[in-house]
mmCIF file with all atom_site columns, C-alpha atoms in Angstrom:
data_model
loop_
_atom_site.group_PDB
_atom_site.id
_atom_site.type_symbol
_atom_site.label_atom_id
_atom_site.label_alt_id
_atom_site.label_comp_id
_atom_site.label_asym_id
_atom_site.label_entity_id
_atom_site.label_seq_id
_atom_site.pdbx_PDB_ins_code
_atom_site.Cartn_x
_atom_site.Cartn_y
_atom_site.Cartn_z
_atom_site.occupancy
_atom_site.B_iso_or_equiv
_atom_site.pdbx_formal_charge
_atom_site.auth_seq_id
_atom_site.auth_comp_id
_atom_site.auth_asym_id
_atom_site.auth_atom_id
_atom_site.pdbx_PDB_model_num
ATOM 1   C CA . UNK V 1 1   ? -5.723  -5.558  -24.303 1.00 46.00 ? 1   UNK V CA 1
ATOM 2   C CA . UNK V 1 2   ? -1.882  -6.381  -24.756 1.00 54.00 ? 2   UNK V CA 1
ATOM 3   C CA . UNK V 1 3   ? -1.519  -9.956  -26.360 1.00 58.00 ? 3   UNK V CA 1
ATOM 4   C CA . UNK V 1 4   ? 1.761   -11.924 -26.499 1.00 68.00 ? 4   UNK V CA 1
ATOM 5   C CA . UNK V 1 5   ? 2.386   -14.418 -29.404 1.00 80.00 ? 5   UNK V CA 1
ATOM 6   C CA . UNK V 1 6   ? 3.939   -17.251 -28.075 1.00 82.00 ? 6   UNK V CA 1
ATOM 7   C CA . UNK V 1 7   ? 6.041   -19.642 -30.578 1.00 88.00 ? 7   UNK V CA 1
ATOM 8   C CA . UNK V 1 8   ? 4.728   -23.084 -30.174 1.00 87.00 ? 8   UNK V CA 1
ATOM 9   C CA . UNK V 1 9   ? 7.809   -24.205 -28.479 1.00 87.00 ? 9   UNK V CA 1
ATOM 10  C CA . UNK V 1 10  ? 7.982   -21.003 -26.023 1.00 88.00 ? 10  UNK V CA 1
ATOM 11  C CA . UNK V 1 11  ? 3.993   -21.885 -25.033 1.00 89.00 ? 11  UNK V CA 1
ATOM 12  C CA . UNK V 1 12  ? 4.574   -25.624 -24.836 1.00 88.00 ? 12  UNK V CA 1
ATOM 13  C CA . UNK V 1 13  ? 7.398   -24.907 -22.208 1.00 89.00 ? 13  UNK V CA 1
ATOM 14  C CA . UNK V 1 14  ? 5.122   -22.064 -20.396 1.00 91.00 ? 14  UNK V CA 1
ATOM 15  C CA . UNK V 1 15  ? 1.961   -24.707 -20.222 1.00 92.00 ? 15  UNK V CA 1
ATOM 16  C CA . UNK V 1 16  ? 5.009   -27.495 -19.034 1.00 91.00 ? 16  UNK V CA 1
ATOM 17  C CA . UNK V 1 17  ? 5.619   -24.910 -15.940 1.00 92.00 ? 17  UNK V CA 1
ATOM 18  C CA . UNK V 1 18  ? 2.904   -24.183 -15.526 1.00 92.00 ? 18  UNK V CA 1
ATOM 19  C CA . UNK V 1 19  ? 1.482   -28.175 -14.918 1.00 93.00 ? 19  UNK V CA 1
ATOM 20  C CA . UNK V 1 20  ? 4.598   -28.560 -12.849 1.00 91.00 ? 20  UNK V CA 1
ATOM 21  C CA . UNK V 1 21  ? 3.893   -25.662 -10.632 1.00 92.00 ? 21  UNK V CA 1
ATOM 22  C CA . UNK V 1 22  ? 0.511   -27.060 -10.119 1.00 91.00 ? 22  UNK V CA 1
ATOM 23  C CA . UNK V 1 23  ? 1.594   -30.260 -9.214  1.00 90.00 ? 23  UNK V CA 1
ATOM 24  C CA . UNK V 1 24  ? 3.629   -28.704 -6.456  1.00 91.00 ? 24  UNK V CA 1
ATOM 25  C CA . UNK V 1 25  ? 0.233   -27.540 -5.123  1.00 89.00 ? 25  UNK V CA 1
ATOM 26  C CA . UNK V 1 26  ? 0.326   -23.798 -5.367  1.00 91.00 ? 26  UNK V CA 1
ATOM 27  C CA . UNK V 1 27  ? -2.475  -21.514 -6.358  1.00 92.00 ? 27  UNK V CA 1
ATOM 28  C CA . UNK V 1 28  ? -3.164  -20.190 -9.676  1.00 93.00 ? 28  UNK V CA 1
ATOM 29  C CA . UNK V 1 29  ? -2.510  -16.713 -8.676  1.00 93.00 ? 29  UNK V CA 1
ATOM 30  C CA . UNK V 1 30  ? 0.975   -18.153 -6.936  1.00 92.00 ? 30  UNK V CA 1
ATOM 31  C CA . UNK V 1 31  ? 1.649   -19.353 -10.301 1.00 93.00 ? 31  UNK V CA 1
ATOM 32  C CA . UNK V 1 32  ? 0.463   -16.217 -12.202 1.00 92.00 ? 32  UNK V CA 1
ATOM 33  C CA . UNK V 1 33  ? 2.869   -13.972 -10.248 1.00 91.00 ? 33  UNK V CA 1
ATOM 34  C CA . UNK V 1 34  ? 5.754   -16.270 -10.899 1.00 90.00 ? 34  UNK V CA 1
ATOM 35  C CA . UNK V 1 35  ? 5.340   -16.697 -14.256 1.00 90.00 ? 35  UNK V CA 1
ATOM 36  C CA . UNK V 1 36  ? 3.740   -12.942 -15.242 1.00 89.00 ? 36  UNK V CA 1
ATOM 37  C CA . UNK V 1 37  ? 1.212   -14.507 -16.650 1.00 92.00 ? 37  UNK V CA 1
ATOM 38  C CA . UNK V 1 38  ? -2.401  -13.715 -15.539 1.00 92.00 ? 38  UNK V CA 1
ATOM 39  C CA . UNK V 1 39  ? -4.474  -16.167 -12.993 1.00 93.00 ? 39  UNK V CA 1
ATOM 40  C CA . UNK V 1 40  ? -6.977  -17.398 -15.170 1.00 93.00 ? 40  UNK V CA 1
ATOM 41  C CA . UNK V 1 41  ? -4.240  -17.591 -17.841 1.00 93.00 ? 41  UNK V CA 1
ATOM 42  C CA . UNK V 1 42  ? -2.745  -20.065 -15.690 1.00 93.00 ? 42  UNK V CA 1
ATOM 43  C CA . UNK V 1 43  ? -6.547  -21.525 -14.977 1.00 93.00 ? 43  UNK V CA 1
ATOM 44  C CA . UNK V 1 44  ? -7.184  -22.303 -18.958 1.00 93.00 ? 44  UNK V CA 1
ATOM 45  C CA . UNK V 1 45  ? -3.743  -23.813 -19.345 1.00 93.00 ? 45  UNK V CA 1
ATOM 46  C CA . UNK V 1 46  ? -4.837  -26.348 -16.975 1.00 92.00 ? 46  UNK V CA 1
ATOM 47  C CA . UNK V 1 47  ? -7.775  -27.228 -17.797 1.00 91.00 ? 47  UNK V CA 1
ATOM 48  C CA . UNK V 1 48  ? -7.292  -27.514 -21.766 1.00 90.00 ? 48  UNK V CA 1
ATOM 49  C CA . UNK V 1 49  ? -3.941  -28.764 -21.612 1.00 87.00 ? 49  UNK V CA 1
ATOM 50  C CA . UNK V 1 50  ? -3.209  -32.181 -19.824 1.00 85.00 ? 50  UNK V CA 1
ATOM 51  C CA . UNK V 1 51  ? 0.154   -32.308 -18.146 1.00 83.00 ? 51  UNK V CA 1
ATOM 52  C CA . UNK V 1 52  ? 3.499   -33.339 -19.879 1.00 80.00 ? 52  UNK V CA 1
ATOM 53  C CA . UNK V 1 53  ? 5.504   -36.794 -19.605 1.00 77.00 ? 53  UNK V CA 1
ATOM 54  C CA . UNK V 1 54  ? 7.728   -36.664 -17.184 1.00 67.00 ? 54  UNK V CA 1
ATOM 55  C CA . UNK V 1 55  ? 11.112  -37.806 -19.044 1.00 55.00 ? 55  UNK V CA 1
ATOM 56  C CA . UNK V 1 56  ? 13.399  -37.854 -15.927 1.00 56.00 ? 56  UNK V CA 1
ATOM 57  C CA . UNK V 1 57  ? 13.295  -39.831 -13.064 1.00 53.00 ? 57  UNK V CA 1
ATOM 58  C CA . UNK V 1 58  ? 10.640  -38.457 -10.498 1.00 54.00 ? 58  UNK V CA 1
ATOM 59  C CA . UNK V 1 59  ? 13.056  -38.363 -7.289  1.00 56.00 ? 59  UNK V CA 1
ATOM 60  C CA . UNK V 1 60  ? 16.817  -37.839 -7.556  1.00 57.00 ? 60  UNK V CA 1
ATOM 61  C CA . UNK V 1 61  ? 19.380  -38.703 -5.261  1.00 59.00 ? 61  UNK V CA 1
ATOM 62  C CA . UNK V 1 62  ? 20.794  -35.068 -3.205  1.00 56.00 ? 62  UNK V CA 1
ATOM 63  C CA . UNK V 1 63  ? 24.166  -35.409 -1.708  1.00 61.00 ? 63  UNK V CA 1
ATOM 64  C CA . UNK V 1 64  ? 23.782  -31.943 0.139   1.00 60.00 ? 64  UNK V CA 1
ATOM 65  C CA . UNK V 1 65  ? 20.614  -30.826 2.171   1.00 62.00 ? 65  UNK V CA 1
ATOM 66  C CA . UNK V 1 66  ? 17.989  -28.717 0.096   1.00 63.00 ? 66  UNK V CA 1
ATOM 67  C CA . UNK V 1 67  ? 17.990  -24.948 0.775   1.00 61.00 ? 67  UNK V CA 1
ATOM 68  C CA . UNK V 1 68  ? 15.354  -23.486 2.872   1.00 62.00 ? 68  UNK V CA 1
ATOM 69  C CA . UNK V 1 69  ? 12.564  -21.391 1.270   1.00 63.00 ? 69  UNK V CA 1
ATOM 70  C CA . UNK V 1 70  ? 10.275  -19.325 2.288   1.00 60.00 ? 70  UNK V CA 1
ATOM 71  C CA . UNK V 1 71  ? 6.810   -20.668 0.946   1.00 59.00 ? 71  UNK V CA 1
ATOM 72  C CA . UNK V 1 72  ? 5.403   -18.582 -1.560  1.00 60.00 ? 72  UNK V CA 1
ATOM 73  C CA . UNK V 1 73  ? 2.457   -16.573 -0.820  1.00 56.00 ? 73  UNK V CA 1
ATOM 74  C CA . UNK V 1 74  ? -1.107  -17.299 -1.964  1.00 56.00 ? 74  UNK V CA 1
ATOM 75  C CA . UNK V 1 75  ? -2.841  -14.397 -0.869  1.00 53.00 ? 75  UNK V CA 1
ATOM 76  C CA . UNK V 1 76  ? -2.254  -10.575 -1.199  1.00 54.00 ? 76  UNK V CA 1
ATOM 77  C CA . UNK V 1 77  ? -0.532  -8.787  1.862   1.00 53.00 ? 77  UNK V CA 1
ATOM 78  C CA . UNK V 1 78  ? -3.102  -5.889  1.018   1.00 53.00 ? 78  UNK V CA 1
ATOM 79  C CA . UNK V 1 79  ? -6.198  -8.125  1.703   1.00 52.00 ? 79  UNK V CA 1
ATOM 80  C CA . UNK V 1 80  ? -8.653  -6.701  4.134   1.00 55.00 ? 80  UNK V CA 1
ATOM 81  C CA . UNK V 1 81  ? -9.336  -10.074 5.940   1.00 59.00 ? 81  UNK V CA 1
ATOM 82  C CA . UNK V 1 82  ? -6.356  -11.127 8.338   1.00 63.00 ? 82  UNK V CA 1
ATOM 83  C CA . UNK V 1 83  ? -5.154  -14.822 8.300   1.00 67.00 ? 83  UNK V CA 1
ATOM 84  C CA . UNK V 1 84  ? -7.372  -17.981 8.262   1.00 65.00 ? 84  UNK V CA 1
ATOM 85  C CA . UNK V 1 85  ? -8.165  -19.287 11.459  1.00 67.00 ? 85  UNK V CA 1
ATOM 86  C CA . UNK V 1 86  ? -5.956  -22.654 11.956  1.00 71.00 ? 86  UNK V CA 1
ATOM 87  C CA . UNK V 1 87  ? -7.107  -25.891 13.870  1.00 71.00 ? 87  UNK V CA 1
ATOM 88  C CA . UNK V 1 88  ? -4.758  -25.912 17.102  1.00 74.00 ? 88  UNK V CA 1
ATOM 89  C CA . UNK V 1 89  ? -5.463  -29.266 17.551  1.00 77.00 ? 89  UNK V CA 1
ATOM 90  C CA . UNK V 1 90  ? -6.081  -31.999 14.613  1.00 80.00 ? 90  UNK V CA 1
ATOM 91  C CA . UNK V 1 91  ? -9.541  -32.868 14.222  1.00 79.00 ? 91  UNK V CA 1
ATOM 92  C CA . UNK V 1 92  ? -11.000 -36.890 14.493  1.00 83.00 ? 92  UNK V CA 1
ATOM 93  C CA . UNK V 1 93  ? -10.813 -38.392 10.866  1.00 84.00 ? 93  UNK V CA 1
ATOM 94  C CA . UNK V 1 94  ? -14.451 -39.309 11.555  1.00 87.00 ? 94  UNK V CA 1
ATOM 95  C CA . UNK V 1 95  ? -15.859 -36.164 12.478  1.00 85.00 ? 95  UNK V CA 1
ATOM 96  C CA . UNK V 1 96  ? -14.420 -34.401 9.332   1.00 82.00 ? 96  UNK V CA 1
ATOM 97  C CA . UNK V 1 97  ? -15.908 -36.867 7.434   1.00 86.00 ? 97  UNK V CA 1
ATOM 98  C CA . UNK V 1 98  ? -19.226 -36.541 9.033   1.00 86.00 ? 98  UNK V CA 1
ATOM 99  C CA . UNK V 1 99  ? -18.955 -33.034 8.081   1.00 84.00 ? 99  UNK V CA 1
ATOM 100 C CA . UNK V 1 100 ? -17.959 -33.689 4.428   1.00 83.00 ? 100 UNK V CA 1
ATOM 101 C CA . UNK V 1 101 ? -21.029 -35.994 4.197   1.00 87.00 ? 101 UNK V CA 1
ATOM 102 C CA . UNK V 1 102 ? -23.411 -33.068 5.782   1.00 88.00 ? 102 UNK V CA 1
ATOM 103 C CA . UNK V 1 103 ? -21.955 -30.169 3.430   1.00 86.00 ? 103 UNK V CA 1
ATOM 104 C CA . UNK V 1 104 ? -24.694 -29.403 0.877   1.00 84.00 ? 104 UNK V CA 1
ATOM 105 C CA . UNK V 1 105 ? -22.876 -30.655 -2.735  1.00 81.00 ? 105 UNK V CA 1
ATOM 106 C CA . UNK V 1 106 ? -23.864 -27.168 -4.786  1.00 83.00 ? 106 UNK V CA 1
ATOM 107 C CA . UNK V 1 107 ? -23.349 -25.031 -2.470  1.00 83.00 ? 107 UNK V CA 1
ATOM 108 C CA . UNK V 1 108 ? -20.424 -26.336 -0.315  1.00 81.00 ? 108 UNK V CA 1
ATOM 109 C CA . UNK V 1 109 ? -21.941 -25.255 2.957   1.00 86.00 ? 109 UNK V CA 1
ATOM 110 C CA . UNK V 1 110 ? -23.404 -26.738 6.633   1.00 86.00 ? 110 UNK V CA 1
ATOM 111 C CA . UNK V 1 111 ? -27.008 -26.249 7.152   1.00 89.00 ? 111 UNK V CA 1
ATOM 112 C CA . UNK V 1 112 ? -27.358 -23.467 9.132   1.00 89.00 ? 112 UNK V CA 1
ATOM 113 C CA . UNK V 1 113 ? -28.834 -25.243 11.913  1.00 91.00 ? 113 UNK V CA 1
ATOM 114 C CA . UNK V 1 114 ? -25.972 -26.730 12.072  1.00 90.00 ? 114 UNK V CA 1
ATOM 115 C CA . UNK V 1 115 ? -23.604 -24.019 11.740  1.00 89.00 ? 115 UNK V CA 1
ATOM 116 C CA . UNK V 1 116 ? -25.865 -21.910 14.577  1.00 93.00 ? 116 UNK V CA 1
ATOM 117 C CA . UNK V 1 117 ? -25.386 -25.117 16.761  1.00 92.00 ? 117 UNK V CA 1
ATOM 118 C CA . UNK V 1 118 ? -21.518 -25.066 16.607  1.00 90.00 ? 118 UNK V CA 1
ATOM 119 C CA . UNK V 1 119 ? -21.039 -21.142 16.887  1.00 92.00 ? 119 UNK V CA 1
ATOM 120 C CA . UNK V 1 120 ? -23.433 -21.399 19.934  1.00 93.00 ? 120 UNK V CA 1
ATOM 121 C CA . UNK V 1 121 ? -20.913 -23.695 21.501  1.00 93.00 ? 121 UNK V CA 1
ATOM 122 C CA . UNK V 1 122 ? -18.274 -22.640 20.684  1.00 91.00 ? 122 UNK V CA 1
ATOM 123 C CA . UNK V 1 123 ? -19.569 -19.135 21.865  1.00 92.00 ? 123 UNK V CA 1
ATOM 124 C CA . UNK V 1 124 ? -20.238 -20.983 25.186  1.00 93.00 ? 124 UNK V CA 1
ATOM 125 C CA . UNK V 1 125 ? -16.574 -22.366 25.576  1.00 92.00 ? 125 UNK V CA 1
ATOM 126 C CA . UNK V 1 126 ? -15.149 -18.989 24.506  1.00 91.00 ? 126 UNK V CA 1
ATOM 127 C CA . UNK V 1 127 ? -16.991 -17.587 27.693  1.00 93.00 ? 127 UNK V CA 1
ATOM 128 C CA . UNK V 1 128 ? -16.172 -19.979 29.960  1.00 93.00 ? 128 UNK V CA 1
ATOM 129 C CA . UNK V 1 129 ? -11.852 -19.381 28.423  1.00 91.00 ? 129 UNK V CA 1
ATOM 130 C CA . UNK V 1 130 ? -12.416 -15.567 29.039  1.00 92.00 ? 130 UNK V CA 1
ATOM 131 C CA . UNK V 1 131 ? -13.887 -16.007 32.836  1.00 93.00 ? 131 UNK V CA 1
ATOM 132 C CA . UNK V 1 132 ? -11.046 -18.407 33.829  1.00 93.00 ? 132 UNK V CA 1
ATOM 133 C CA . UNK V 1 133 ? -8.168  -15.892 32.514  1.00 91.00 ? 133 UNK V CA 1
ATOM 134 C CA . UNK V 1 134 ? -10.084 -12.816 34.115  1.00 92.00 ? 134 UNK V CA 1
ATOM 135 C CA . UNK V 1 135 ? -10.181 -14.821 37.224  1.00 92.00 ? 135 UNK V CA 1
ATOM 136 C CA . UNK V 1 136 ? -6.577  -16.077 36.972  1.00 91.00 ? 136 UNK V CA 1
ATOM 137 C CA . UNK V 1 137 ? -5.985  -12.329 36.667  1.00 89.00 ? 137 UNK V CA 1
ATOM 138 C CA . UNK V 1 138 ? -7.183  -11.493 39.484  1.00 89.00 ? 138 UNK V CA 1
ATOM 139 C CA . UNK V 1 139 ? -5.799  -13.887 41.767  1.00 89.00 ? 139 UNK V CA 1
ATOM 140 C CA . UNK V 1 140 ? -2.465  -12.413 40.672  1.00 86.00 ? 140 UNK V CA 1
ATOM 141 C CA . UNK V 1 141 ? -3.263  -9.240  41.364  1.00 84.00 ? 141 UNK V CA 1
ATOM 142 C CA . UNK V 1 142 ? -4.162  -10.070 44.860  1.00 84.00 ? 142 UNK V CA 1
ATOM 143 C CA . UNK V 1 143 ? -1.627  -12.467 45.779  1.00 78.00 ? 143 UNK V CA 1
ATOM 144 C CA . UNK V 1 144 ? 1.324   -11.615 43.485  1.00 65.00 ? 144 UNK V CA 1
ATOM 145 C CA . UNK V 1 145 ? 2.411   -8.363  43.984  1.00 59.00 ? 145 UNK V CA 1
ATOM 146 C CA . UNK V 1 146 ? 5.898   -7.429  42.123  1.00 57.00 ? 146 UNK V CA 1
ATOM 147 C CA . UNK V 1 147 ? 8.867   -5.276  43.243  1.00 56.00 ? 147 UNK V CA 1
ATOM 148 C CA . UNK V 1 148 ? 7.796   -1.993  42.689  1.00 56.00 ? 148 UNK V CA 1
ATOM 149 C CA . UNK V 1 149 ? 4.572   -3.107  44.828  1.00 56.00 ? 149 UNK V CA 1
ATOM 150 C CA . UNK V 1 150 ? 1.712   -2.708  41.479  1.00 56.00 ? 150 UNK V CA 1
ATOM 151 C CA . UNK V 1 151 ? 0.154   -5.435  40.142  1.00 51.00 ? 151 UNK V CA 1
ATOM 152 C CA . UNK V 1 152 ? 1.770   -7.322  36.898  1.00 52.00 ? 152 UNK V CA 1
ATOM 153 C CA . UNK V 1 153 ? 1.764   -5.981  33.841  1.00 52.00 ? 153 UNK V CA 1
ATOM 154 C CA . UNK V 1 154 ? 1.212   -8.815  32.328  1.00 56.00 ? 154 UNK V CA 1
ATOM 155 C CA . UNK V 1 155 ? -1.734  -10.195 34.368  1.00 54.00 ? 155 UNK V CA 1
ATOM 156 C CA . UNK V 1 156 ? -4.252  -7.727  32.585  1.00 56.00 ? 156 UNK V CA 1
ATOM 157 C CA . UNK V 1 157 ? -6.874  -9.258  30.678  1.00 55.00 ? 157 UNK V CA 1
ATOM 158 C CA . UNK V 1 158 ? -9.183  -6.856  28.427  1.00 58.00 ? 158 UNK V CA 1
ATOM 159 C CA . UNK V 1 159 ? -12.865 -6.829  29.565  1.00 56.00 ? 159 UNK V CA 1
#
């Protein structure tokens, strides 16, 4: 195993970046492949090192608009599971905290009562989505025919 020997002032400015690159809320992998360091490199830092003083005013005064970045990816592009699914529409602050209070603490998960409960409607509703758009379909088809005299292209829904 390769080992790099750090002066005390080169690691004290590593663990410094490292703390402020947490504090911007990235990963530890995020911050692994920035720095070249390894993940759980970047985990042990954090958790047996506490965070440095800040010796500069927190916010500063910018006379010019910041640049736009791209945000830095936290997962691998070669990942065999596509995105995470994202809410489309925010959820009641209620019912996520009904949800918090139901998770099992060790574990981190519903009951699976629960869990069937949800998937079953949400199973339901994903029918009822799929029927309307097949039968939207197919009133285009019938009463929308285009120029060349087929049916739209776009109308098709997969079975």
């Amino acid at each position: 195993m390769a080992t790099t020997h750090l002066t005390p002032a080169d690691r004290a400015a590593r663990d410094a970046e490292v703390h402020r690159l947490a504090a911007q809320h990235l990963s530890n992998r995020a911050i692994a492949r920035r720095l070249g360091i390894h993940h759980v490199t970047v985990g042990r830092i954090l958790s047996t090192t506490t965070a440095p003083e800040r010796t500069t005013a927190s916010t500063t005064e910018r006379t010019t608009p910041a640049p736009d970045t791209a945000p830095e990816r936290t997962t691998p592009t070669t990942s065999g599971d596509g995105p995470a699914p994202r809410l489309l529409h925010p959820l009641d602050p209620r019912t996520i905290q009904d949800l918090n209070c139901l998770m099992d603490p060790r574990t981190g998960a519903l009951p699976a009562g629960l869990v069937r409960a949800i998937r079953t409607a949400a199973d339901h509703r994903r029918a009822a989505m799929v029927a309307t758009a097949h039968r939207l379909a197919a009133e285009e088809r019938t009463t929308a025919p285009s120029a060349t005299g087929r049916a739209s292209g776009r109308a098709r829904v997969a079975p």
